[in-house]
N, CA and C of each residue as an Amber inpcrd file, in Angstrom:
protein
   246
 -91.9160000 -26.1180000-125.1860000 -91.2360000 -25.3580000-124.1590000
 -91.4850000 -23.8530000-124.3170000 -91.7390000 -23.2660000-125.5070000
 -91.9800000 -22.0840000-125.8820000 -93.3220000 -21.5550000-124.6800000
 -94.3110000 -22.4870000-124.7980000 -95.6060000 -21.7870000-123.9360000
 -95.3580000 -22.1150000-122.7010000 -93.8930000 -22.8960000-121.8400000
 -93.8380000 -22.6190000-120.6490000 -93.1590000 -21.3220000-120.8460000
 -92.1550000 -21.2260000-121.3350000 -91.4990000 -19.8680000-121.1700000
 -92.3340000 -18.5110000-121.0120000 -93.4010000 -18.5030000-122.1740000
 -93.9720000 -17.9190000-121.9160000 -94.9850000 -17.4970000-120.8550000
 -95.5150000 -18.2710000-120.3890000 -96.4710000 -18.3680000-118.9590000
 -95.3630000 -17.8480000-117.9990000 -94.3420000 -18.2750000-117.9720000
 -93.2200000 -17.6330000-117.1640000 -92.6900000 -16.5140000-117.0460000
 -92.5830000 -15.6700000-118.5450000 -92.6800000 -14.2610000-118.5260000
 -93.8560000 -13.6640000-118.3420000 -95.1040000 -14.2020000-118.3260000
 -96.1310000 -13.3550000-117.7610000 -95.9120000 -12.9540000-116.5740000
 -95.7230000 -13.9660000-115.9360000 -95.6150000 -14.1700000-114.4030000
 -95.2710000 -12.9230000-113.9110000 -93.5450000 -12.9470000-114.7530000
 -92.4400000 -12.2160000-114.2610000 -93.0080000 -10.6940000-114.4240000
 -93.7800000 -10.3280000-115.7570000 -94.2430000  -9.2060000-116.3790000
 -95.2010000  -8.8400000-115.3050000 -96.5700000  -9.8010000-114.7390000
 -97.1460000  -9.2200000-113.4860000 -96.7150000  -8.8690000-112.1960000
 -95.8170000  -9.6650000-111.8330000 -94.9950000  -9.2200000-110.5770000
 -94.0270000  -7.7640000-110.7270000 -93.7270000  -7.6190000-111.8920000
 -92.8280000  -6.3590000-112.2880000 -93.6230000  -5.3880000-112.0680000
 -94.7060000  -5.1930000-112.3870000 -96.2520000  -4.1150000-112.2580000
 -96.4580000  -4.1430000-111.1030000 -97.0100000  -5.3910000-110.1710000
 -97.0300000  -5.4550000-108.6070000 -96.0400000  -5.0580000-107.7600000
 -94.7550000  -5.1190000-108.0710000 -93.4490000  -4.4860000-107.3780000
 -93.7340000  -3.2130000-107.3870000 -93.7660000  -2.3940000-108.8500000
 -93.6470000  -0.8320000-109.0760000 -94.8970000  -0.4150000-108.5140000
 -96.0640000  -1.1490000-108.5100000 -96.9590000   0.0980000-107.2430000
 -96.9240000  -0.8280000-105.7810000 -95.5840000  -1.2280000-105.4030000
 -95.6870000  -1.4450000-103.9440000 -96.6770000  -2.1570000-103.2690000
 -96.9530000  -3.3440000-103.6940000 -98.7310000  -4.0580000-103.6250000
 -97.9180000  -4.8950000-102.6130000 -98.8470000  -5.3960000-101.5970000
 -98.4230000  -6.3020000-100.8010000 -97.9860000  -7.7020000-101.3660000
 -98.7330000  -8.2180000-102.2290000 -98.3480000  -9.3490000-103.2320000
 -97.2770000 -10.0770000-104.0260000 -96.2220000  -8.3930000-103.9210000
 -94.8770000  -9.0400000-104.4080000 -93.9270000  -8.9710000-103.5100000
 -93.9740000 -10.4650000-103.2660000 -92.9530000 -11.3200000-102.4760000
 -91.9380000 -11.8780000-103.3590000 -90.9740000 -12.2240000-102.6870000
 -89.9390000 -13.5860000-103.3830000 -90.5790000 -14.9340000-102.9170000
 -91.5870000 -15.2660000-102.3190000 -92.1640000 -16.4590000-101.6650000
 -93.2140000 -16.5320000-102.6710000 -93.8110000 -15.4250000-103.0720000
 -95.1830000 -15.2750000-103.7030000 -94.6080000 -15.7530000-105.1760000
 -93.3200000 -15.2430000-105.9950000 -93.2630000 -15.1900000-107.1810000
 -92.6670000 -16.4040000-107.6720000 -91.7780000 -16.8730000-106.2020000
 -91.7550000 -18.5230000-106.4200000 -92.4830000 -19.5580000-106.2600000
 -93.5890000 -19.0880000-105.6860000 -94.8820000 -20.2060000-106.1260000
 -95.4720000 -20.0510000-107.3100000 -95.8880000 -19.2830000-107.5210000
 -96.1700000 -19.1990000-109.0760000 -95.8970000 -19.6820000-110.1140000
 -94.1950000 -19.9220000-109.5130000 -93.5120000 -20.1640000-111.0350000
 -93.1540000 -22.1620000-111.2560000 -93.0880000 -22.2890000-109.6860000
 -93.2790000 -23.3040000-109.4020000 -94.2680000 -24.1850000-109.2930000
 -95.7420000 -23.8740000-109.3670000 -96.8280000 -24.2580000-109.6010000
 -96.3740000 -24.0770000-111.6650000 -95.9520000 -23.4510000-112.2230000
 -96.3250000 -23.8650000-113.4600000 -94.9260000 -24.8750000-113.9170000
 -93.8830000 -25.0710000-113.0110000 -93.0870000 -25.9940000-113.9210000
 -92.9280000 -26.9110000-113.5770000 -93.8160000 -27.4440000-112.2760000
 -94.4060000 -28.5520000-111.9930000 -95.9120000 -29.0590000-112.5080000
 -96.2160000 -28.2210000-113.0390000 -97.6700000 -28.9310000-114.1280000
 -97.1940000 -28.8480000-115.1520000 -96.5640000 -28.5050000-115.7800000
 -96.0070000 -28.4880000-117.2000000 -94.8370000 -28.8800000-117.4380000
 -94.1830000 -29.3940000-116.8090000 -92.6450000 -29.9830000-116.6180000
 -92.1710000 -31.0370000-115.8160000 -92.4410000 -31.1850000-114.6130000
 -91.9540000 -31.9120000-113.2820000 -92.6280000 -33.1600000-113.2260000
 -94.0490000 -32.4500000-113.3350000 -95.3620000 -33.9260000-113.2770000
 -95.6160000 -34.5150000-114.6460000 -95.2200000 -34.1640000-115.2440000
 -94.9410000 -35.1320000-116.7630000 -94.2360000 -36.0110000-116.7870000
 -93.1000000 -35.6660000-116.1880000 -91.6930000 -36.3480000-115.9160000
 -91.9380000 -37.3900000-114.9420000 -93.0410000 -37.3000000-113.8490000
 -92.5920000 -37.9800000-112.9090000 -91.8400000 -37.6470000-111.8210000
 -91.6130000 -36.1920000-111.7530000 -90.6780000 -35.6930000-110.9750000
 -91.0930000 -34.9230000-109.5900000 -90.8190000 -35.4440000-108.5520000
 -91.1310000 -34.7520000-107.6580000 -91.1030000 -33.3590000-107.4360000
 -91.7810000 -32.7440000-106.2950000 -91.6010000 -31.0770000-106.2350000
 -90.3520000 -30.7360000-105.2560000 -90.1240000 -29.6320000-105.2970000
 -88.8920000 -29.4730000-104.9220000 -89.1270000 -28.9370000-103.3280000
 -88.3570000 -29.1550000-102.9280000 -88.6370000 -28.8730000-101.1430000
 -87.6180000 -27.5640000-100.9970000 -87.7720000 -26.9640000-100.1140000
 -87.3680000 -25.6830000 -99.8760000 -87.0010000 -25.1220000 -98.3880000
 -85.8520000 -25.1190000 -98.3030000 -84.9860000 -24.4070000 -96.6700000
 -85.2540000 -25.5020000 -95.8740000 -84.6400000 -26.4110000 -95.7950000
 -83.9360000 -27.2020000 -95.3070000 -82.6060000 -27.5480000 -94.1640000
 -82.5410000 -28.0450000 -93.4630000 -81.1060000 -28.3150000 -92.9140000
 -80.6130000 -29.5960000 -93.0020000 -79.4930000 -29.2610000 -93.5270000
 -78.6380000 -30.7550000 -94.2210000 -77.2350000 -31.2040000 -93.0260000
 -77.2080000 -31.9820000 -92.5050000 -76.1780000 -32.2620000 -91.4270000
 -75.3960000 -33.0480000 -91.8990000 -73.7380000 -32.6410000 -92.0860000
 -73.0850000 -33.6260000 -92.4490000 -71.9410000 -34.4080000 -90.9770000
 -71.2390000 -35.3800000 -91.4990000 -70.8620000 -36.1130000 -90.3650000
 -69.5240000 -35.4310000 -89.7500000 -69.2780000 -35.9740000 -88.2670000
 -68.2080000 -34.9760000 -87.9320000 -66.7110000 -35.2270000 -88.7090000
 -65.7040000 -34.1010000 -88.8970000 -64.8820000 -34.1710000 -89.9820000
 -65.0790000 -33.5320000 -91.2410000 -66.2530000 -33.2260000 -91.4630000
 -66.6240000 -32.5090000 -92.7190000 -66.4240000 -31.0030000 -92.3390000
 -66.2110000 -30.1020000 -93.4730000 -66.3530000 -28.9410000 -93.3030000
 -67.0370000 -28.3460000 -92.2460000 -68.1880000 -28.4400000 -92.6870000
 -69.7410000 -28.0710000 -92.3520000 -70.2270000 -28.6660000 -91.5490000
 -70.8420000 -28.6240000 -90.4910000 -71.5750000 -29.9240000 -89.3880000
 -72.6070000 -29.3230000 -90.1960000 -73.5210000 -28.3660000 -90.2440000
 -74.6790000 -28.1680000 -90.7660000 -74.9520000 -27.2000000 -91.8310000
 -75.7090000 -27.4820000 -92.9020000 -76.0520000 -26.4420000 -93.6670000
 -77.1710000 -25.9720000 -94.2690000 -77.5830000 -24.6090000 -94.2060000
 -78.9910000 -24.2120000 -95.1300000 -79.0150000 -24.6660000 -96.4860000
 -79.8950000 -25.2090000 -96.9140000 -80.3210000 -25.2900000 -98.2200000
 -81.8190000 -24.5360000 -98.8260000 -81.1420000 -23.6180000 -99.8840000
 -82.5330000 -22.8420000-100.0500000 -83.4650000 -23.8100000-101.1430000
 -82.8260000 -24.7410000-101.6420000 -83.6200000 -25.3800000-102.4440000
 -83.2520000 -26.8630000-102.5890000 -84.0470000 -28.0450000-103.2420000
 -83.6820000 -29.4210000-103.1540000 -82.7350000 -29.3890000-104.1070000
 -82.9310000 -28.7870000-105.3940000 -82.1870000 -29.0560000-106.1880000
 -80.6530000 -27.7130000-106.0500000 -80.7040000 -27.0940000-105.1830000
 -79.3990000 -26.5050000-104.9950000 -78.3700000 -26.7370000-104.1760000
 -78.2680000 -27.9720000-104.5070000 -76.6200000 -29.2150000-104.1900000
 -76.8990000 -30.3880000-104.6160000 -76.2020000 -30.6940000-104.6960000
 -76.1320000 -32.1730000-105.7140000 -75.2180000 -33.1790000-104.2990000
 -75.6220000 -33.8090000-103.6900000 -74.9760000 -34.8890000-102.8750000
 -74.1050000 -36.4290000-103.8630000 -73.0920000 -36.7600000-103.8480000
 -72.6030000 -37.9460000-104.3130000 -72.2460000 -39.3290000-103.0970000
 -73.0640000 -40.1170000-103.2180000 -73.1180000 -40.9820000-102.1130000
 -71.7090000 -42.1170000-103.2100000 -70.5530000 -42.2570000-101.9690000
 -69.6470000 -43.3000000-102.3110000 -69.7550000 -44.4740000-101.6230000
């Protein structure tokens, strides 16, 4: 886990340089592929684990809070089916 971490602070260390001279390149879209291309080859696809899907709309049934909601990521909500 040490040499993902690390590949991960590179990342972070090049995008920090690309931010401070204003390069078109640093995105929040750009720096999450990156990081996501490495913890899905080194983490996810080892496992067996699918990739994660991203901005989404989740519809729940009428009576619920929410009729609809953004999701910025797959894994940011956890659903419990009863």
């Amino acid at each position: 886990m040490d040499e993902v971490a690390n590949k991960l602070l590179e990342v972070g260390r090049e995008f920090e340089i690309l931010c401070r001279q204003r390069k078109p390149e640093c995105s929040e879209d750009n720096l999450r592929d990156r990081f996501d291309r490495i913890l899905y080859e080194e983490v996810l696809s080892p496992l067996g684990a699918p990739r994660p899907y991203y901005e989404y709309t989740v519809y729940a049934k009428e009576g619920f809070l929410v009729r609809h909601y953004r999701i910025d990521a797959y894994y940011g909500m956890v659903f419990f089916r009863v």
